[in-house]
Amino acid sequence: SRAVRNNLGKVLYYEGTSIDITERKIVESAQLLQQQISNILNEILRNTNKYISLDECFLNTLKILVTAPFLSLLEKGGIFLVDPVDDVLVLKTHLNFPVEQQQLCSRVLFDNCLCGKAAKTGQVLYTQKIDEQHEIAYNGIIPHGHYIIPILSTNKVSGIIVVYLSEGHEKNQDEIEFLKSVADILSGAIRREQAEKMMQEKHDLLIESQSNAHIGNWSHDLITNEIYWSDESFRIIGRERQDLTVEDVYSFTHIDDMHVLHDVVKESTAGKMGMDHEIRIFRPNGEIRWINNRWFSIYDKNGKEIKRLGTHQDVTERKKVEQELRESEEKLQSVMRIARQLELARTPNEIVIPLQEEVQKIIGYTSSWVYLIEENAEYAQLFSSAGAKETDLVDQVSTIKI
């Protein structure tokens, strides 16, 4: 507006224009609301991505919600998760629940009270006041209303958010849509924790399986020269977890098996895809263990080996059994040879000399004696001997009492 004046400067009247800015104000208000909603959702999303427990994440979310300027919430709320075994809601965290309510609401059956009904139907539940649906009550309860929002995961209820309204608060669809967005964010956090828990369980199972089977896994990045060994691999070699180098591995490899290790490394570098060999290693206490080492290699587009991935297995007990079987087989073969020789023998030496040779193979004795026993005799007479012997000893054992 402006003033219209006469020649003397006296104001005669004012003139001006008026513009209806209602629509602009509505748009500005809507933009402000959208900005506030976006800020709150981003804050809740950042909260779910922190390295904190799910309970702490839930509590932070409730605190953020009750301070949202576009919501008329009481400073009170709770988040429940579904126990899939019993179809029951378990109170995970709350804001300003009195002790009696914490006890009464610690486990809520499906279809019981408002929260249980929302969990069973998977639908948002609104109530303006305490009514007959509000089955759980306690001393000192104050009048209020509710929004109860199911947390859905692949159309299945995994929990619920319950927020408190002033009694008589009118139902607002925009508020409900906002709270459903919050529930979607929490659903992602729940699924992520479940996935992490499953991964941890699988990792624990792998560790247990490796321990039971005495199998460890390892990798060697040939570009960075970084070596990784699992806990079980370190247990196999009897050492504490430590940073390893190739030289460390060679240092506790049995010297007689170094050529095996060198050969398979050369073959792997040359392009052989799968390696499988057995070597001996020394533990710090001097104990020798047999290790089966298997790996496959990863090559770049030029055929250069860039990484090895493999397993260690302690096969010491298997090696012991194999050795025992070989020794048992050798003894059996030796006894069979002795039996055949006895059948063919015609002179004492034809008996004693082969017998001594087989005995030496089996038990390491370097001499043997054969005695003849007459019927009803009290003494056995030396018949023949073979192998290393002392004259005095032979004289002493030429006759032995039976």
Short mmCIF file of C-alpha atoms in Angstrom, two decimals:
data_model
loop_
_atom_site.label_atom_id
_atom_site.label_comp_id
_atom_site.label_asym_id
_atom_site.label_seq_id
_atom_site.Cartn_x
_atom_site.Cartn_y
_atom_site.Cartn_z
CA SER A 1 0.00 0.00 0.00
CA ARG A 2 0.99 3.72 -0.39
CA ALA A 3 -0.22 7.11 0.78
CA VAL A 4 -1.70 9.62 -1.72
CA ARG A 5 -0.91 13.22 -0.74
CA ASN A 6 -2.00 16.72 -1.93
CA ASN A 7 0.31 19.59 -3.00
CA LEU A 8 0.86 20.51 0.63
CA GLY A 9 1.93 16.94 1.52
CA LYS A 10 -1.19 16.12 3.43
CA VAL A 11 -2.28 12.47 3.19
CA LEU A 12 -5.52 12.29 1.34
CA TYR A 13 -5.94 8.50 1.30
CA TYR A 14 -4.12 5.21 0.98
CA GLU A 15 -4.23 2.83 -1.96
CA GLY A 16 -2.90 -0.66 -2.34
CA THR A 17 -3.55 -4.27 -3.41
CA SER A 18 -4.33 -7.50 -1.54
CA ILE A 19 -3.25 -10.98 -2.64
CA ASP A 20 -4.72 -14.23 -1.32
CA ILE A 21 -1.67 -16.30 -0.20
CA THR A 22 -3.68 -19.04 1.46
CA GLU A 23 -2.54 -21.66 -1.06
CA ARG A 24 1.08 -20.61 -0.66
CA LYS A 25 0.86 -20.92 3.11
CA ILE A 26 -0.76 -24.33 2.76
CA VAL A 27 2.06 -25.44 0.47
CA GLU A 28 4.70 -24.04 2.81
CA SER A 29 3.06 -25.75 5.76
CA ALA A 30 2.93 -29.03 3.86
CA GLN A 31 6.58 -28.66 2.85
CA LEU A 32 7.55 -28.00 6.45
CA LEU A 33 5.61 -31.06 7.57
CA GLN A 34 7.26 -33.23 4.92
CA GLN A 35 10.67 -31.93 5.94
CA GLN A 36 9.95 -32.72 9.59
CA ILE A 37 8.70 -36.20 8.69
CA SER A 38 11.78 -36.82 6.54
CA ASN A 39 14.10 -35.65 9.32
CA ILE A 40 12.47 -37.91 11.91
CA LEU A 41 12.50 -40.96 9.61
CA ASN A 42 16.15 -40.35 8.74
CA GLU A 43 17.01 -40.05 12.42
CA ILE A 44 15.27 -43.34 13.17
CA LEU A 45 16.98 -44.97 10.18
CA ARG A 46 20.41 -43.78 11.35
CA ASN A 47 19.58 -45.13 14.80
CA THR A 48 18.89 -48.61 13.39
CA ASN A 49 22.26 -48.61 11.61
CA LYS A 50 24.26 -47.97 14.77
CA TYR A 51 26.23 -50.79 16.41
CA ILE A 52 23.82 -51.07 19.32
CA SER A 53 21.49 -53.76 20.62
CA LEU A 54 18.00 -54.10 19.21
CA ASP A 55 16.52 -53.17 22.61
CA GLU A 56 18.54 -49.94 22.67
CA CYS A 57 17.53 -49.22 19.09
CA PHE A 58 13.84 -49.67 20.03
CA LEU A 59 14.13 -47.37 23.06
CA ASN A 60 15.83 -44.66 21.02
CA THR A 61 13.04 -44.95 18.44
CA LEU A 62 10.35 -44.41 21.10
CA LYS A 63 12.20 -41.37 22.44
CA ILE A 64 12.40 -39.90 18.93
CA LEU A 65 8.69 -40.54 18.27
CA VAL A 66 7.36 -38.84 21.39
CA THR A 67 9.30 -35.66 20.54
CA ALA A 68 8.09 -35.47 16.93
CA PRO A 69 6.53 -31.99 16.54
CA PHE A 70 3.78 -33.17 14.17
CA LEU A 71 2.57 -35.96 16.47
CA SER A 72 0.49 -35.44 19.59
CA LEU A 73 1.88 -38.38 21.55
CA LEU A 74 2.14 -38.84 25.27
CA GLU A 75 5.65 -39.58 26.54
CA LYS A 76 4.94 -43.26 26.81
CA GLY A 77 5.15 -46.29 24.52
CA GLY A 78 6.36 -49.81 24.03
CA ILE A 79 7.67 -52.22 21.41
CA PHE A 80 6.90 -55.94 21.46
CA LEU A 81 8.34 -58.79 19.42
CA VAL A 82 6.57 -62.03 18.57
CA ASP A 83 7.78 -65.25 20.16
CA PRO A 84 7.17 -67.60 17.18
CA VAL A 85 7.10 -70.69 19.37
CA ASP A 86 4.21 -69.64 21.60
CA ASP A 87 2.44 -67.00 19.44
CA VAL A 88 2.84 -64.46 22.19
CA LEU A 89 4.07 -60.86 22.28
CA VAL A 90 7.16 -60.26 24.41
CA LEU A 91 7.80 -56.75 25.71
CA LYS A 92 11.27 -55.83 24.46
CA THR A 93 11.47 -52.21 25.53
CA HIS A 94 9.23 -49.47 26.89
CA LEU A 95 9.15 -45.80 27.72
CA ASN A 96 7.69 -44.85 31.10
CA PHE A 97 5.74 -48.06 31.79
CA PRO A 98 5.08 -48.36 35.56
CA VAL A 99 6.37 -51.52 37.22
CA GLU A 100 2.92 -53.14 37.43
CA GLN A 101 2.33 -52.59 33.73
CA GLN A 102 5.76 -54.00 32.90
CA GLN A 103 4.79 -57.19 34.74
CA LEU A 104 1.30 -57.45 33.24
CA CYS A 105 2.51 -56.72 29.70
CA SER A 106 5.72 -58.76 29.79
CA ARG A 107 4.01 -61.48 27.70
CA VAL A 108 0.74 -60.78 25.90
CA LEU A 109 -1.18 -63.58 24.19
CA PHE A 110 -2.41 -63.09 20.65
CA ASP A 111 -5.98 -61.70 20.65
CA ASN A 112 -5.56 -60.57 24.27
CA CYS A 113 -5.99 -56.86 24.95
CA LEU A 114 -5.34 -54.30 22.22
CA CYS A 115 -1.76 -55.28 21.40
CA GLY A 116 -2.63 -58.96 21.11
CA LYS A 117 -5.53 -58.17 18.77
CA ALA A 118 -3.31 -56.05 16.50
CA ALA A 119 -0.70 -58.83 16.45
CA LYS A 120 -3.29 -61.46 15.54
CA THR A 121 -4.94 -59.45 12.73
CA GLY A 122 -1.86 -57.69 11.42
CA GLN A 123 -3.94 -54.52 11.17
CA VAL A 124 -3.40 -51.06 12.66
CA LEU A 125 -5.56 -50.58 15.74
CA TYR A 126 -6.78 -47.16 16.94
CA THR A 127 -8.66 -46.42 20.10
CA GLN A 128 -9.80 -43.03 21.36
CA LYS A 129 -10.08 -44.00 25.00
CA ILE A 130 -9.92 -46.89 27.44
CA ASP A 131 -12.78 -49.19 26.48
CA GLU A 132 -13.82 -52.83 26.78
CA GLN A 133 -10.99 -53.94 24.43
CA HIS A 134 -8.46 -52.70 26.98
CA GLU A 135 -8.39 -55.96 28.95
CA ILE A 136 -5.16 -55.36 30.85
CA ALA A 137 -5.58 -52.72 33.55
CA TYR A 138 -3.60 -51.68 36.62
CA ASN A 139 -3.84 -49.26 39.53
CA GLY A 140 -3.25 -45.65 38.60
CA ILE A 141 -3.95 -46.07 34.88
CA ILE A 142 -4.70 -42.69 33.32
CA PRO A 143 -7.16 -42.02 30.49
CA HIS A 144 -5.55 -42.37 27.06
CA GLY A 145 -5.95 -43.58 23.52
CA HIS A 146 -3.68 -45.65 21.26
CA TYR A 147 -2.18 -46.22 17.87
CA ILE A 148 -0.98 -49.83 17.70
CA ILE A 149 1.08 -50.52 14.58
CA PRO A 150 2.05 -54.07 13.53
CA ILE A 151 5.67 -54.56 12.44
CA LEU A 152 5.41 -56.74 9.34
CA SER A 153 8.03 -58.92 7.70
CA THR A 154 6.94 -60.54 4.42
CA ASN A 155 3.31 -60.00 5.48
CA LYS A 156 3.89 -61.77 8.77
CA VAL A 157 3.70 -59.95 12.11
CA SER A 158 7.09 -59.89 13.83
CA GLY A 159 6.15 -57.32 16.47
CA ILE A 160 4.08 -54.23 17.29
CA ILE A 161 4.65 -50.59 18.23
CA VAL A 162 2.21 -49.12 20.78
CA VAL A 163 2.09 -45.36 21.28
CA TYR A 164 -0.13 -43.39 23.65
CA LEU A 165 -2.53 -40.59 22.70
CA SER A 166 -4.40 -38.07 24.80
CA GLU A 167 -7.94 -39.25 25.47
CA GLY A 168 -10.24 -38.05 22.67
CA HIS A 169 -7.45 -37.63 20.11
CA GLU A 170 -8.99 -37.90 16.66
CA LYS A 171 -7.81 -40.58 14.29
CA ASN A 172 -5.44 -39.15 11.68
CA GLN A 173 -4.54 -41.21 8.62
CA ASP A 174 -1.34 -39.20 7.99
CA GLU A 175 -0.14 -40.04 11.49
CA ILE A 176 -0.91 -43.71 10.88
CA GLU A 177 0.99 -43.74 7.57
CA PHE A 178 3.99 -42.14 9.26
CA LEU A 179 3.96 -44.73 12.06
CA LYS A 180 3.69 -47.52 9.49
CA SER A 181 6.85 -46.13 7.86
CA VAL A 182 8.58 -46.30 11.25
CA ALA A 183 7.40 -49.91 11.61
CA ASP A 184 8.91 -50.72 8.20
CA ILE A 185 12.27 -49.31 9.29
CA LEU A 186 12.19 -51.39 12.49
CA SER A 187 11.21 -54.45 10.45
CA GLY A 188 14.45 -54.05 8.49
CA ALA A 189 16.43 -53.78 11.72
CA ILE A 190 14.77 -56.93 13.08
CA ARG A 191 15.48 -58.90 9.91
CA ARG A 192 19.08 -57.71 9.92
CA GLU A 193 19.60 -58.84 13.52
CA GLN A 194 17.97 -62.20 12.75
CA ALA A 195 20.28 -62.62 9.75
CA GLU A 196 23.32 -61.68 11.85
CA LYS A 197 22.22 -64.10 14.56
CA MET A 198 21.79 -66.86 11.99
CA MET A 199 25.22 -66.10 10.56
CA GLN A 200 26.73 -66.21 14.04
CA GLU A 201 25.02 -69.53 14.75
CA LYS A 202 26.35 -70.93 11.47
CA HIS A 203 29.80 -69.59 12.32
CA ASP A 204 29.64 -71.19 15.78
CA LEU A 205 28.49 -74.45 14.20
CA LEU A 206 31.36 -74.27 11.72
CA ILE A 207 33.84 -73.68 14.55
CA GLU A 208 32.39 -76.60 16.52
CA SER A 209 32.40 -78.84 13.43
CA GLN A 210 35.98 -77.89 12.65
CA SER A 211 36.99 -78.61 16.23
CA ASN A 212 35.23 -81.99 16.27
CA ALA A 213 36.69 -83.00 12.91
CA HIS A 214 40.05 -81.33 13.63
CA ILE A 215 39.68 -79.33 10.42
CA GLY A 216 40.73 -75.70 10.13
CA ASN A 217 40.48 -73.34 7.18
CA TRP A 218 43.01 -70.87 5.84
CA SER A 219 43.67 -68.41 3.06
CA HIS A 220 46.72 -66.73 1.57
CA ASP A 221 46.40 -63.51 -0.43
CA LEU A 222 49.37 -63.60 -2.78
CA ILE A 223 48.98 -59.91 -3.68
CA THR A 224 49.13 -58.54 -0.12
CA ASN A 225 50.85 -61.66 1.28
CA GLU A 226 48.24 -61.66 4.07
CA ILE A 227 47.70 -65.08 5.66
CA TYR A 228 44.58 -66.04 7.60
CA TRP A 229 44.22 -69.20 9.72
CA SER A 230 41.10 -70.18 11.65
CA ASP A 231 41.19 -70.90 15.39
CA GLU A 232 41.15 -74.63 14.73
CA SER A 233 44.17 -74.37 12.44
CA PHE A 234 46.12 -72.78 15.29
CA ARG A 235 44.88 -75.47 17.71
CA ILE A 236 46.14 -78.15 15.32
CA ILE A 237 49.67 -76.73 15.35
CA GLY A 238 49.49 -76.08 19.10
CA ARG A 239 50.03 -72.34 18.90
CA GLU A 240 48.19 -69.21 20.00
CA ARG A 241 46.57 -67.05 17.33
CA GLN A 242 49.18 -64.79 15.75
CA ASP A 243 50.07 -63.05 12.51
CA LEU A 244 51.74 -65.61 10.28
CA THR A 245 54.24 -65.34 7.45
CA VAL A 246 55.28 -67.96 4.91
CA GLU A 247 58.56 -68.26 6.79
CA ASP A 248 56.65 -69.08 9.99
CA VAL A 249 54.88 -71.94 8.23
CA TYR A 250 58.17 -73.31 6.93
CA SER A 251 59.74 -72.99 10.39
CA PHE A 252 57.43 -75.56 12.00
CA THR A 253 57.30 -77.92 8.99
CA HIS A 254 59.24 -81.17 9.41
CA ILE A 255 62.53 -80.87 7.54
CA ASP A 256 61.98 -84.22 5.77
CA ASP A 257 58.70 -82.89 4.34
CA MET A 258 59.95 -79.49 3.17
CA HIS A 259 60.38 -80.80 -0.36
CA VAL A 260 56.70 -81.80 -0.42
CA LEU A 261 55.64 -78.28 0.51
CA HIS A 262 57.98 -76.70 -2.03
CA ASP A 263 56.78 -79.03 -4.80
CA VAL A 264 53.06 -78.36 -4.29
CA VAL A 265 53.65 -74.61 -4.12
CA LYS A 266 55.46 -74.80 -7.47
CA GLU A 267 52.62 -76.83 -8.99
CA SER A 268 50.02 -74.39 -7.68
CA THR A 269 51.95 -71.41 -9.07
CA ALA A 270 52.21 -73.21 -12.41
CA GLY A 271 48.42 -73.44 -12.65
CA LYS A 272 47.39 -76.71 -11.03
CA MET A 273 43.92 -76.07 -9.57
CA GLY A 274 43.60 -78.49 -6.65
CA MET A 275 46.34 -79.46 -4.21
CA ASP A 276 46.23 -82.30 -1.67
CA HIS A 277 49.24 -83.40 0.37
CA GLU A 278 50.27 -84.54 3.84
CA ILE A 279 53.18 -83.21 5.86
CA ARG A 280 54.44 -83.32 9.43
CA ILE A 281 54.67 -80.26 11.67
CA PHE A 282 56.29 -79.62 15.03
CA ARG A 283 54.30 -78.24 17.93
CA PRO A 284 56.14 -75.98 20.39
CA ASN A 285 56.43 -78.88 22.87
CA GLY A 286 58.24 -80.97 20.25
CA GLU A 287 55.24 -83.20 19.43
CA ILE A 288 54.97 -84.19 15.77
CA ARG A 289 51.54 -84.07 14.10
CA TRP A 290 50.52 -85.18 10.63
CA ILE A 291 48.56 -82.55 8.67
CA ASN A 292 46.50 -83.06 5.52
CA ASN A 293 46.62 -79.80 3.59
CA ARG A 294 44.21 -79.14 0.71
CA TRP A 295 43.67 -75.97 -1.26
CA PHE A 296 42.48 -74.52 -4.52
CA SER A 297 43.79 -71.38 -6.15
CA ILE A 298 42.18 -68.28 -7.64
CA TYR A 299 43.77 -66.82 -10.75
CA ASP A 300 43.38 -63.44 -12.43
CA LYS A 301 42.41 -62.97 -16.08
CA ASN A 302 46.05 -63.38 -17.10
CA GLY A 303 46.35 -66.74 -15.36
CA LYS A 304 48.40 -65.40 -12.47
CA GLU A 305 47.73 -67.04 -9.12
CA ILE A 306 46.41 -64.39 -6.72
CA LYS A 307 44.89 -66.30 -3.80
CA ARG A 308 44.81 -69.72 -2.15
CA LEU A 309 41.92 -71.07 -0.09
CA GLY A 310 42.30 -74.30 1.81
CA THR A 311 41.86 -76.51 4.85
CA HIS A 312 44.09 -78.18 7.41
CA GLN A 313 43.10 -81.49 8.96
CA ASP A 314 44.94 -83.23 11.78
CA VAL A 315 45.31 -86.82 10.50
CA THR A 316 47.81 -87.97 13.13
CA GLU A 317 45.50 -90.63 14.57
CA ARG A 318 44.75 -91.97 11.10
CA LYS A 319 48.47 -92.17 10.41
CA LYS A 320 49.00 -94.10 13.65
CA VAL A 321 46.27 -96.58 12.71
CA GLU A 322 47.73 -96.97 9.22
CA GLN A 323 51.17 -97.64 10.72
CA GLU A 324 49.72 -100.20 13.14
CA LEU A 325 47.93 -101.91 10.25
CA ARG A 326 51.14 -102.02 8.22
CA GLU A 327 53.07 -103.52 11.15
CA SER A 328 50.31 -106.05 11.76
CA GLU A 329 50.32 -107.01 8.09
CA GLU A 330 54.12 -107.37 8.12
CA LYS A 331 53.95 -109.65 11.17
CA LEU A 332 51.29 -111.79 9.54
CA GLN A 333 53.34 -112.09 6.36
CA SER A 334 56.40 -112.97 8.43
CA VAL A 335 54.54 -115.73 10.31
CA MET A 336 53.31 -117.13 6.99
CA ARG A 337 56.85 -117.15 5.62
CA ILE A 338 58.11 -118.94 8.75
CA ALA A 339 55.35 -121.55 8.41
CA ARG A 340 56.27 -122.20 4.76
CA GLN A 341 59.97 -122.41 5.68
CA LEU A 342 59.28 -124.94 8.42
CA GLU A 343 57.42 -127.10 5.95
CA LEU A 344 60.36 -127.07 3.55
CA ALA A 345 63.21 -127.22 6.09
CA ARG A 346 65.40 -130.34 6.11
CA THR A 347 68.23 -129.26 8.41
CA PRO A 348 68.38 -127.25 11.68
CA ASN A 349 69.99 -124.30 9.93
CA GLU A 350 67.19 -124.21 7.40
CA ILE A 351 64.92 -123.65 10.37
CA VAL A 352 66.98 -121.36 12.55
CA ILE A 353 68.47 -118.91 10.06
CA PRO A 354 65.14 -117.90 8.37
CA LEU A 355 63.49 -117.85 11.78
CA GLN A 356 66.12 -115.47 13.11
CA GLU A 357 65.72 -113.19 10.10
CA GLU A 358 61.95 -112.96 10.51
CA VAL A 359 62.16 -112.44 14.27
CA GLN A 360 64.60 -109.61 13.74
CA LYS A 361 62.22 -107.99 11.24
CA ILE A 362 59.27 -108.26 13.60
CA ILE A 363 60.70 -107.40 17.00
CA GLY A 364 64.28 -106.37 16.33
CA TYR A 365 65.98 -109.31 18.09
CA THR A 366 69.44 -110.02 16.61
CA SER A 367 69.77 -113.71 17.53
CA SER A 368 67.63 -116.81 17.97
CA TRP A 369 67.92 -120.30 19.49
CA VAL A 370 66.09 -123.52 18.79
CA TYR A 371 65.76 -126.11 21.59
CA LEU A 372 64.80 -129.78 21.40
CA ILE A 373 62.70 -131.32 24.12
CA GLU A 374 62.77 -135.07 24.68
CA GLU A 375 59.58 -136.75 25.81
CA ASN A 376 59.14 -136.50 29.60
CA ALA A 377 62.44 -134.55 29.85
CA GLU A 378 63.01 -131.90 32.50
CA TYR A 379 65.50 -129.97 30.37
CA ALA A 380 65.58 -128.65 26.82
CA GLN A 381 68.85 -128.93 24.87
CA LEU A 382 70.08 -126.17 22.54
CA PHE A 383 69.72 -127.54 19.03
CA SER A 384 70.86 -124.62 16.90
CA SER A 385 71.31 -120.84 17.00
CA ALA A 386 71.68 -117.98 14.55
CA GLY A 387 72.49 -114.28 14.57
CA ALA A 388 74.75 -112.26 16.84
CA LYS A 389 75.65 -114.07 20.05
CA GLU A 390 78.18 -114.15 22.83
CA THR A 391 80.04 -117.45 23.46
CA ASP A 392 79.58 -117.22 27.22
CA LEU A 393 75.88 -116.56 26.79
CA VAL A 394 75.48 -119.55 24.49
CA ASP A 395 77.23 -121.75 27.04
CA GLN A 396 74.88 -120.49 29.75
CA VAL A 397 71.69 -121.17 27.76
CA SER A 398 72.77 -124.45 26.13
CA THR A 399 70.46 -126.24 28.57
CA ILE A 400 67.37 -124.76 30.13
CA LYS A 401 64.98 -126.21 32.64
CA ILE A 402 61.45 -126.68 31.35
#
